[in-house]
C-alpha atoms as a printed R data frame, in Angstrom:
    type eleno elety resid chain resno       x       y       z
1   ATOM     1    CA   UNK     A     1  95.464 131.941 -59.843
2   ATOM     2    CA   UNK     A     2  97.121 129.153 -62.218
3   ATOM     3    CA   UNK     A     3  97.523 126.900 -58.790
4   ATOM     4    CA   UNK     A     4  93.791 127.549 -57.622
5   ATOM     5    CA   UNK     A     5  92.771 126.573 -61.234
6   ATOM     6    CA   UNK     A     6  95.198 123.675 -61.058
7   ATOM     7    CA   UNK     A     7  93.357 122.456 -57.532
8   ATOM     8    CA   UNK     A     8  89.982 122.913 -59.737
9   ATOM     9    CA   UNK     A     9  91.425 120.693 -62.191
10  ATOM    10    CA   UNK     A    10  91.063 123.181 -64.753
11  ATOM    11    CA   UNK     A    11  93.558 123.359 -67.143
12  ATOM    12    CA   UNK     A    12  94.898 127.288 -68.154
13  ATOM    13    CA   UNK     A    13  94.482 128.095 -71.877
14  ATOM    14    CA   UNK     A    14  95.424 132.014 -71.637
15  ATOM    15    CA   UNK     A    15  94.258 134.613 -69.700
16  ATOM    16    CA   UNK     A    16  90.453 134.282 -71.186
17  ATOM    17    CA   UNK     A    17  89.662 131.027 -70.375
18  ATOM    18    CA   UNK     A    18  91.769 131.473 -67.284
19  ATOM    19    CA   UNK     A    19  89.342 134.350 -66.523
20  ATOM    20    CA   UNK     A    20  86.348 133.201 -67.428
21  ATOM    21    CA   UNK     A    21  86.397 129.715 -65.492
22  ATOM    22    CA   UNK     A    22  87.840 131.839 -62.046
23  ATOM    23    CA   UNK     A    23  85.053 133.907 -62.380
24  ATOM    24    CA   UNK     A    24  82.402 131.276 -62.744
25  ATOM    25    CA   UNK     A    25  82.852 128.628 -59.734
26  ATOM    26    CA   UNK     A    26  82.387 125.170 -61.120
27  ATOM    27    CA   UNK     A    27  82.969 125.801 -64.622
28  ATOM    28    CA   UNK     A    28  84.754 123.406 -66.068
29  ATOM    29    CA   UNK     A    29  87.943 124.317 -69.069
30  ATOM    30    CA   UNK     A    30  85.614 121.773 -71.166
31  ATOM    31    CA   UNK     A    31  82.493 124.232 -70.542
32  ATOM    32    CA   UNK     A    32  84.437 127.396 -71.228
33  ATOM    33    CA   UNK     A    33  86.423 126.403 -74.339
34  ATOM    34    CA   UNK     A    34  84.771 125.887 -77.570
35  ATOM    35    CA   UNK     A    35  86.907 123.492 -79.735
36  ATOM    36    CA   UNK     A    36  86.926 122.957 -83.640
37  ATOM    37    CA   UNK     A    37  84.364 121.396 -85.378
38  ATOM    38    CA   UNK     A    38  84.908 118.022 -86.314
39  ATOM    39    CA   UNK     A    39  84.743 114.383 -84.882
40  ATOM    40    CA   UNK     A    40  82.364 113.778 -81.815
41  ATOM    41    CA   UNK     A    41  84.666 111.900 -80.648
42  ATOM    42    CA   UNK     A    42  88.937 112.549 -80.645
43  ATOM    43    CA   UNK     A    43  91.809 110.649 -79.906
44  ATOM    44    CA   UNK     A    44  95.886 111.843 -79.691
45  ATOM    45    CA   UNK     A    45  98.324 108.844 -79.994
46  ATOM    46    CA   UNK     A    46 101.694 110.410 -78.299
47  ATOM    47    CA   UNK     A    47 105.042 108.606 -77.645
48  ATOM    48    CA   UNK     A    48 107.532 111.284 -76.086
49  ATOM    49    CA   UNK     A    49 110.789 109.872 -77.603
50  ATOM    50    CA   UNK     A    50 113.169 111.900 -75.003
51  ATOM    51    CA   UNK     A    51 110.938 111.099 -71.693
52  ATOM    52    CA   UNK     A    52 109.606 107.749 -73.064
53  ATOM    53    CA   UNK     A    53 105.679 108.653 -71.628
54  ATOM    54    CA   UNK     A    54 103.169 108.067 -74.040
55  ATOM    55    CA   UNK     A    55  98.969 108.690 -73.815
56  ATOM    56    CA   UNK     A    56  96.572 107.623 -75.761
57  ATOM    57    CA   UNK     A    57  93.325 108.339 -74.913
58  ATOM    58    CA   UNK     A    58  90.244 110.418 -75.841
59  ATOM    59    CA   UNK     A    59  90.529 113.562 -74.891
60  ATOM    60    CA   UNK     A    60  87.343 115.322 -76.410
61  ATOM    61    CA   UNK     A    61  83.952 113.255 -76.040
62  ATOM    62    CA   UNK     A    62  80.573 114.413 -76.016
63  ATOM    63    CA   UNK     A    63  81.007 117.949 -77.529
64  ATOM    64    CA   UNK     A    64  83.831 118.960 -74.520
65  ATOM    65    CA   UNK     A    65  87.078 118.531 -73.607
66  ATOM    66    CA   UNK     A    66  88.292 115.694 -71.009
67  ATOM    67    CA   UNK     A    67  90.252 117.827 -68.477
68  ATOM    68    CA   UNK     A    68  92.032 114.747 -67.791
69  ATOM    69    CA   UNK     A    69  93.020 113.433 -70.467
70  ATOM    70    CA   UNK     A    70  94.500 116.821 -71.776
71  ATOM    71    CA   UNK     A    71  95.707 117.010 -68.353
72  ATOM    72    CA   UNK     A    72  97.895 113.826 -68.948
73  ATOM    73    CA   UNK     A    73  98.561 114.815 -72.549
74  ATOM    74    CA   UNK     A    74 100.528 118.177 -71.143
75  ATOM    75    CA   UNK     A    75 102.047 116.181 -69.620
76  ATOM    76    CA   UNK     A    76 103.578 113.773 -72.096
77  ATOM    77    CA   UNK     A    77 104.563 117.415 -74.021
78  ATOM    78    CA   UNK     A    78 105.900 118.968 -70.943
79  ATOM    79    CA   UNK     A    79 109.791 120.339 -71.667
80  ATOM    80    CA   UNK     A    80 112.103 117.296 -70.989
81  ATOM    81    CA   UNK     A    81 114.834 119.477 -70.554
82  ATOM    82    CA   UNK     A    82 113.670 120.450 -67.146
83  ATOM    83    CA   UNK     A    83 110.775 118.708 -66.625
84  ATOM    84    CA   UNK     A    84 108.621 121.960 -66.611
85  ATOM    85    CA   UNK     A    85 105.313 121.445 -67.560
86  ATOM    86    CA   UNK     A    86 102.486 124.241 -69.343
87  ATOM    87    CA   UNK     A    87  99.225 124.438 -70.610
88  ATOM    88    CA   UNK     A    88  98.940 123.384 -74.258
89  ATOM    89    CA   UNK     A    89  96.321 124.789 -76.342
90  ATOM    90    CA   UNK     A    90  93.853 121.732 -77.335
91  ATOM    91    CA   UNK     A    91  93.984 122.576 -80.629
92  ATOM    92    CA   UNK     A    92  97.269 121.480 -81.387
93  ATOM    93    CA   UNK     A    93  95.486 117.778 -79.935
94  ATOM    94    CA   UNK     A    94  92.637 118.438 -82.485
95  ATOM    95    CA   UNK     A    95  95.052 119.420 -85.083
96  ATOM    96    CA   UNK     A    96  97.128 116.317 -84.416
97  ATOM    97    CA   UNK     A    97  93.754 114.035 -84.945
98  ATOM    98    CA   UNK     A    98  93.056 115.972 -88.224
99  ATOM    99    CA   UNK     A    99  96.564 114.914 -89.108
100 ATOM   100    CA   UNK     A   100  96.016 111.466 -88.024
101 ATOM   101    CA   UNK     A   101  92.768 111.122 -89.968
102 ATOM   102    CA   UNK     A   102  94.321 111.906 -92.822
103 ATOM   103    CA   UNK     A   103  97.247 109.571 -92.121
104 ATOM   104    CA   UNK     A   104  94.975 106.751 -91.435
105 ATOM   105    CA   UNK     A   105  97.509 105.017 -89.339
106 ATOM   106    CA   UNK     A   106  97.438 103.358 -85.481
107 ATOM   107    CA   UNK     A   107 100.917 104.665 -85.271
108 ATOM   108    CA   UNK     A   108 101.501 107.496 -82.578
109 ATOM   109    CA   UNK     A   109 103.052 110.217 -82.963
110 ATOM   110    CA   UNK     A   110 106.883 110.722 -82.100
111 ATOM   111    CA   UNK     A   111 106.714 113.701 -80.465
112 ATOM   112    CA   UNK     A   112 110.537 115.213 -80.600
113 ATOM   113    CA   UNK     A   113 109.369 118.610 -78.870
114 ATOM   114    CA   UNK     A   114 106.596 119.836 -77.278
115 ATOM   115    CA   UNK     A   115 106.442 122.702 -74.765
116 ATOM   116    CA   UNK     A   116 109.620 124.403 -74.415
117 ATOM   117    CA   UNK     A   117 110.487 126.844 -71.340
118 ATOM   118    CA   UNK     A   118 111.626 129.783 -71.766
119 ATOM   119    CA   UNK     A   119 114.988 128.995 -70.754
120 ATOM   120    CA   UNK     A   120 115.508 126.323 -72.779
121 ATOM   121    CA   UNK     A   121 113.994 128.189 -75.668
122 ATOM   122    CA   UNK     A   122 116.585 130.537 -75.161
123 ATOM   123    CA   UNK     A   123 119.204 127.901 -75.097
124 ATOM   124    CA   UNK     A   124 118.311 126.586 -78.084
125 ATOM   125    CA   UNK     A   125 117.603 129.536 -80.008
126 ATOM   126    CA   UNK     A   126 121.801 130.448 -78.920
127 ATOM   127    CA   UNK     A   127 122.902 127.807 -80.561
128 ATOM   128    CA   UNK     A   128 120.569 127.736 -83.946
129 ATOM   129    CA   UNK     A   129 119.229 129.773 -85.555
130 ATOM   130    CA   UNK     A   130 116.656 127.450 -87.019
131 ATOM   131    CA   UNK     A   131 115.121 127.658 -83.514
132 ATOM   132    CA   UNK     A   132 112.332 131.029 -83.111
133 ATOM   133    CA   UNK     A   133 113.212 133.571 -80.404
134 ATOM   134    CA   UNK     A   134 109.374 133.841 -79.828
135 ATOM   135    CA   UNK     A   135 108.879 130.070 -80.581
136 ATOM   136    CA   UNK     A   136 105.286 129.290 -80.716
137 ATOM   137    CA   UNK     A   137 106.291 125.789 -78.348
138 ATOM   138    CA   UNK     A   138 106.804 128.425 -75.406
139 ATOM   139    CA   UNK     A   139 103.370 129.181 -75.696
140 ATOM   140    CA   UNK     A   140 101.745 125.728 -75.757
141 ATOM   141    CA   UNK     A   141 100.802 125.684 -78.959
142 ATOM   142    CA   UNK     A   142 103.606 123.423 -81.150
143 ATOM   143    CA   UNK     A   143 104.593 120.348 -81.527
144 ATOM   144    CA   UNK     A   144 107.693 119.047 -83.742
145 ATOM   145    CA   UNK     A   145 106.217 115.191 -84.585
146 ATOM   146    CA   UNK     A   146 107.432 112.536 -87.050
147 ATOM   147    CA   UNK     A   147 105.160 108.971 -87.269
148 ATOM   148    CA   UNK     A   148 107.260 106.115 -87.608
149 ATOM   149    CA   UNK     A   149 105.975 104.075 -91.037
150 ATOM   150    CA   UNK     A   150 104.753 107.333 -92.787
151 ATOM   151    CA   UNK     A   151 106.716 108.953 -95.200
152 ATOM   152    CA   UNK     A   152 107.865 112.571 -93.517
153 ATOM   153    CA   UNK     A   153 106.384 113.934 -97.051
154 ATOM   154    CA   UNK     A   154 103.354 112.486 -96.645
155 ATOM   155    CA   UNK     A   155 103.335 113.442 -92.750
156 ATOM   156    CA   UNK     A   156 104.184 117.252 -94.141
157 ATOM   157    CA   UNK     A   157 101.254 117.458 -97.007
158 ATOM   158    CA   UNK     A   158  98.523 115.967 -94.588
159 ATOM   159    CA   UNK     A   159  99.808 118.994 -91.807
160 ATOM   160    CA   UNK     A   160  99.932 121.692 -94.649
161 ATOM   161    CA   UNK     A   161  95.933 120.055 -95.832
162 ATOM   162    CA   UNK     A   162  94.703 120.660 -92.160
163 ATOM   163    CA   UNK     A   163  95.293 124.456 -92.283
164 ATOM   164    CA   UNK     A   164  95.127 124.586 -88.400
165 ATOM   165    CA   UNK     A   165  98.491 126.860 -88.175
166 ATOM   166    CA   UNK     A   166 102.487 126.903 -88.562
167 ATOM   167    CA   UNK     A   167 103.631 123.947 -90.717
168 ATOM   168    CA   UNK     A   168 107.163 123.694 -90.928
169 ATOM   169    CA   UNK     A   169 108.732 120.706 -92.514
170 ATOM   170    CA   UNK     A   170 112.207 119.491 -91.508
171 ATOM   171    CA   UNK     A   171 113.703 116.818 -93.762
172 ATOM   172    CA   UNK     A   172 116.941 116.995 -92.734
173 ATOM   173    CA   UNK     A   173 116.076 116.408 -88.866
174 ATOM   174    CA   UNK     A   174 113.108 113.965 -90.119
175 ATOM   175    CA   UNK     A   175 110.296 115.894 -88.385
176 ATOM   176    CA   UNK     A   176 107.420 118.526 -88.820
177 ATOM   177    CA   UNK     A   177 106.296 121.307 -86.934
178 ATOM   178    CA   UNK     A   178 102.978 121.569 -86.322
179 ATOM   179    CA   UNK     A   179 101.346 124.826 -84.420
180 ATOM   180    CA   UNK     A   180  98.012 126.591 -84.134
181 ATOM   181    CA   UNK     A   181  99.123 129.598 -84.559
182 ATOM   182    CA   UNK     A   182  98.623 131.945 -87.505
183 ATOM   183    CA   UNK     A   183  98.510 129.614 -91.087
184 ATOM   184    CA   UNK     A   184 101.662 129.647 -92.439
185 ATOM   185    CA   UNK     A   185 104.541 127.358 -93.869
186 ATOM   186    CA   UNK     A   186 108.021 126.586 -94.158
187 ATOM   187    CA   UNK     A   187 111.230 124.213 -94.723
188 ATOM   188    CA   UNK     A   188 113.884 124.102 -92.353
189 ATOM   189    CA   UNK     A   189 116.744 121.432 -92.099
């Protein structure tokens, strides 16, 4: 299913959206997702530090989605570990832009982690335990971002103001996790 969605250039968000655009032929991800209220028009500003890809581009115009543009955004976020790509949710990109907005700055952001596979969730999570067995990254839906020029406290309160999930704020390894997963907050090292 996942590659006959991929030749559709649809991009998976779970099994619901999954389902719903196989079942309607010529549905596009951008018809079958509702996304956040907010700007008409949003923007992500990436720079993978590991991979060196970055994308900046708008990647919701015109009250949809650009399956494109998220499509290359995944793909700045895919695990750089392997190289394994996965769907992210687009509200992490819409949470990102509320971030940004807040930040008023041109600056992208550093992404440090993105999707992780399984494996190298696992990996991780062997060797700290700072790192989630069930990691909310394995599920396309986190990002752990720093913006160079902005204060990681600043970068912290503007994620914790946005209220879009998980907001876990690393001073020690100078980034912040952002996810949209349940609301929640925390301070790691």
């Amino acid at each position: 299913m996942q590659t006959m969605l991929a030749r559709r250039g649809l991009l998976r968000l779970g099994a619901g959206a999954a389902l719903a655009a196989a079942a309607a032929p010529g549905l596009s991800l951008a018809q079958s997702v509702t996304p956040l209220a907010g700007a008409a028009v949003r923007r992500a500003t990436l720079h993978n530090l590991h991979t060196g890809d970055t994308f900046n581009e708008v990647y919701f115009a015109n009250g949809r989605y650009v399956p494109d543009a998220l499509a290359e955004a995944m793909r700045v976020l895919r695990d750089w570990r392997n190289g394994e790509e996965h769907p992210m949710d687009p509200r992490l990109f819409d949470a990102l832009h509320a971030i940004n907005a807040r930040l008023d700055t041109n600056q992208p952001f550093q992404i440090i982690s993105g999707y992780r596979s399984s494996k190298t969730n696992a990996m991780l999570h062997e060797r700290s335990s700072g790192v989630a067995s069930n990691s909310q990254h394995t599920f396309g839906k986190a990002s752990d971002v720093r913006v160079q020029g902005v204060d990681l406290r600043n970068l912290h309160k503007a994620a914790l103001s946005v209220s879009a999930g998980g907001v876990g704020f690393y001073p020690v390894s100078n980034f912040v996790h952002v996810d949209v997963a349940r609301v929640r907050q925390w301070t790691g090292v």
